[in-house]
Amino acid sequence: MKVSLFLLTLILTINTYSQSEKSLEETKAYILKITNQYGELKDGSKINVEFYGDLLSVKSGMGKLFGSPIYYETLYDFKNVYRFKGPLRKSGNIGEIVIWVDATTNSKSYRWKKNVFKINMIDYQASEQLMIALQHLNKLLKNKTNIEKF
């Protein structure tokens, strides 16, 4: 019993240590890669994410207008996360991630409000890795300072 507990602690420490070595840019690139590859919206449509500086942009299709696709874009500020939940296991090896975070749908006014970032991943293991990466992103953004020291 003591040996298995020790091994579990050692494995968790190694995983945490390796993730903490990732830079902000490496973390962002990994989030984009895994989300665009495995992520989908509640209706089953593919999700499209990208970063604008430190803000995560999520574009979802809403239909077509005069033959052109209409996209709904939400910007999420992962520096201000209120709560992480998940990944939750759903039927069919689906993982759901729920995060309460500051968001805006109007990039011109930047009126931020607490919003729910909810994403389904078509692979549960990918959802676990995405959650770790998003938590690491939150930690990196909180520690990032833009103020020049005197």
Short mmCIF file of C-alpha atoms in Angstrom, two decimals:
data_model
loop_
_atom_site.label_atom_id
_atom_site.label_comp_id
_atom_site.label_asym_id
_atom_site.label_seq_id
_atom_site.Cartn_x
_atom_site.Cartn_y
_atom_site.Cartn_z
CA MET A 1 0.00 0.00 0.00
CA LYS A 2 2.78 2.44 0.91
CA VAL A 3 4.71 1.59 -2.26
CA SER A 4 1.73 2.22 -4.55
CA LEU A 5 0.99 5.53 -2.81
CA PHE A 6 4.63 6.52 -3.23
CA LEU A 7 4.55 5.62 -6.95
CA LEU A 8 1.35 7.59 -7.49
CA THR A 9 2.86 10.64 -5.77
CA LEU A 10 6.03 10.30 -7.84
CA ILE A 11 4.10 10.08 -11.13
CA LEU A 12 1.97 13.11 -10.29
CA THR A 13 5.07 15.09 -9.30
CA ILE A 14 6.84 14.23 -12.55
CA ASN A 15 3.79 15.22 -14.66
CA THR A 16 3.37 18.49 -12.78
CA TYR A 17 7.07 19.28 -13.06
CA SER A 18 7.20 18.67 -16.81
CA GLN A 19 4.13 20.86 -17.40
CA SER A 20 5.56 23.68 -15.29
CA GLU A 21 8.56 23.90 -17.62
CA LYS A 22 6.39 24.90 -20.61
CA SER A 23 6.58 28.54 -21.65
CA LEU A 24 3.57 30.74 -22.34
CA GLU A 25 3.95 30.40 -26.11
CA GLU A 26 4.39 26.61 -25.93
CA THR A 27 1.28 26.34 -23.75
CA LYS A 28 -0.77 28.47 -26.15
CA ALA A 29 0.39 26.41 -29.14
CA TYR A 30 -0.53 23.16 -27.38
CA ILE A 31 -3.99 24.48 -26.42
CA LEU A 32 -4.67 25.49 -30.02
CA LYS A 33 -3.46 22.16 -31.38
CA ILE A 34 -5.42 19.91 -29.04
CA THR A 35 -8.59 22.03 -29.03
CA ASN A 36 -8.81 22.36 -32.80
CA GLN A 37 -8.08 18.65 -33.21
CA TYR A 38 -10.43 17.17 -30.56
CA GLY A 39 -12.80 19.97 -29.56
CA GLU A 40 -16.41 20.34 -30.49
CA LEU A 41 -19.38 22.42 -29.43
CA LYS A 42 -22.51 21.11 -27.73
CA ASP A 43 -24.25 20.70 -31.10
CA GLY A 44 -21.39 18.51 -32.37
CA SER A 45 -19.88 21.10 -34.72
CA LYS A 46 -16.12 21.61 -34.78
CA ILE A 47 -14.70 24.43 -32.74
CA ASN A 48 -12.22 27.00 -34.03
CA VAL A 49 -9.92 28.67 -31.50
CA GLU A 50 -6.98 31.05 -31.77
CA PHE A 51 -5.15 33.51 -29.56
CA TYR A 52 -5.21 37.29 -29.89
CA GLY A 53 -2.37 38.21 -27.57
CA ASP A 54 -3.29 36.52 -24.30
CA LEU A 55 -7.02 36.26 -25.10
CA LEU A 56 -8.49 33.00 -26.37
CA SER A 57 -10.89 33.54 -29.27
CA VAL A 58 -13.56 30.90 -29.81
CA LYS A 59 -15.44 31.08 -33.10
CA SER A 60 -18.55 29.04 -33.62
CA GLY A 61 -20.70 28.90 -36.72
CA MET A 62 -24.23 30.17 -36.44
CA GLY A 63 -25.46 29.55 -39.98
CA LYS A 64 -25.29 31.38 -43.29
CA LEU A 65 -26.35 34.79 -44.49
CA PHE A 66 -26.52 35.27 -48.27
CA GLY A 67 -24.35 32.16 -48.72
CA SER A 68 -21.57 33.39 -46.41
CA PRO A 69 -21.01 31.69 -43.06
CA ILE A 70 -21.76 33.73 -39.94
CA TYR A 71 -19.45 33.28 -36.97
CA TYR A 72 -20.08 34.14 -33.37
CA GLU A 73 -16.82 35.06 -31.60
CA THR A 74 -16.20 35.12 -27.87
CA LEU A 75 -12.93 36.26 -26.29
CA TYR A 76 -11.91 34.61 -23.01
CA ASP A 77 -9.38 36.07 -20.57
CA PHE A 78 -7.81 33.08 -18.81
CA LYS A 79 -5.96 35.38 -16.46
CA ASN A 80 -9.27 35.80 -14.59
CA VAL A 81 -10.58 32.30 -13.94
CA TYR A 82 -13.16 31.86 -11.19
CA ARG A 83 -13.46 28.08 -11.19
CA PHE A 84 -12.30 25.00 -13.10
CA LYS A 85 -14.58 21.96 -13.36
CA GLY A 86 -13.82 18.72 -15.09
CA PRO A 87 -13.10 17.04 -17.21
CA LEU A 88 -16.42 15.30 -16.82
CA ARG A 89 -16.72 11.89 -18.46
CA LYS A 90 -19.67 11.55 -20.83
CA SER A 91 -20.85 8.57 -22.84
CA GLY A 92 -18.72 7.56 -25.80
CA ASN A 93 -15.34 8.58 -24.33
CA ILE A 94 -16.34 12.28 -24.46
CA GLY A 95 -14.80 14.67 -21.95
CA GLU A 96 -16.48 17.96 -21.02
CA ILE A 97 -14.56 20.90 -19.62
CA VAL A 98 -16.38 23.71 -17.81
CA ILE A 99 -14.54 26.87 -16.73
CA TRP A 100 -16.00 30.08 -15.30
CA VAL A 101 -13.89 32.89 -16.76
CA ASP A 102 -14.13 36.55 -17.81
CA ALA A 103 -15.35 36.86 -21.40
CA THR A 104 -16.61 39.37 -23.94
CA THR A 105 -18.50 39.04 -27.19
CA ASN A 106 -17.81 42.62 -28.25
CA SER A 107 -14.13 43.10 -29.07
CA LYS A 108 -14.57 46.87 -29.48
CA SER A 109 -16.01 47.74 -26.07
CA TYR A 110 -14.35 44.97 -24.06
CA ARG A 111 -17.17 44.75 -21.54
CA TRP A 112 -16.07 41.78 -19.52
CA LYS A 113 -18.40 39.59 -17.55
CA LYS A 114 -18.21 36.21 -15.89
CA ASN A 115 -19.07 33.57 -18.47
CA VAL A 116 -18.96 29.80 -18.85
CA PHE A 117 -16.36 28.33 -21.20
CA LYS A 118 -17.75 24.90 -22.01
CA ILE A 119 -16.16 22.55 -24.51
CA ASN A 120 -16.56 18.88 -25.36
CA MET A 121 -13.54 16.84 -26.41
CA ILE A 122 -14.06 13.72 -28.51
CA ASP A 123 -11.34 11.95 -26.49
CA TYR A 124 -11.48 11.93 -22.68
CA GLN A 125 -7.68 11.73 -22.34
CA ALA A 126 -7.37 14.82 -24.57
CA SER A 127 -9.80 16.65 -22.27
CA GLU A 128 -7.60 15.80 -19.26
CA GLN A 129 -4.54 17.18 -21.04
CA LEU A 130 -6.41 20.30 -22.15
CA MET A 131 -7.54 20.98 -18.58
CA ILE A 132 -3.94 20.73 -17.35
CA ALA A 133 -2.80 23.10 -20.12
CA LEU A 134 -5.55 25.63 -19.36
CA GLN A 135 -4.72 25.60 -15.66
CA HIS A 136 -1.06 26.11 -16.54
CA LEU A 137 -2.02 28.98 -18.88
CA ASN A 138 -3.94 30.60 -16.02
CA LYS A 139 -0.91 30.31 -13.75
CA LEU A 140 1.45 31.75 -16.38
CA LEU A 141 -0.85 34.70 -17.13
CA LYS A 142 -1.26 35.52 -13.43
CA ASN A 143 2.52 35.57 -12.99
CA LYS A 144 3.10 37.64 -16.13
CA THR A 145 3.81 41.29 -15.39
CA ASN A 146 3.79 44.01 -18.01
CA ILE A 147 5.12 46.66 -15.62
CA GLU A 148 8.72 47.65 -16.09
CA LYS A 149 10.62 47.50 -12.80
CA PHE A 150 12.26 50.73 -11.61
#
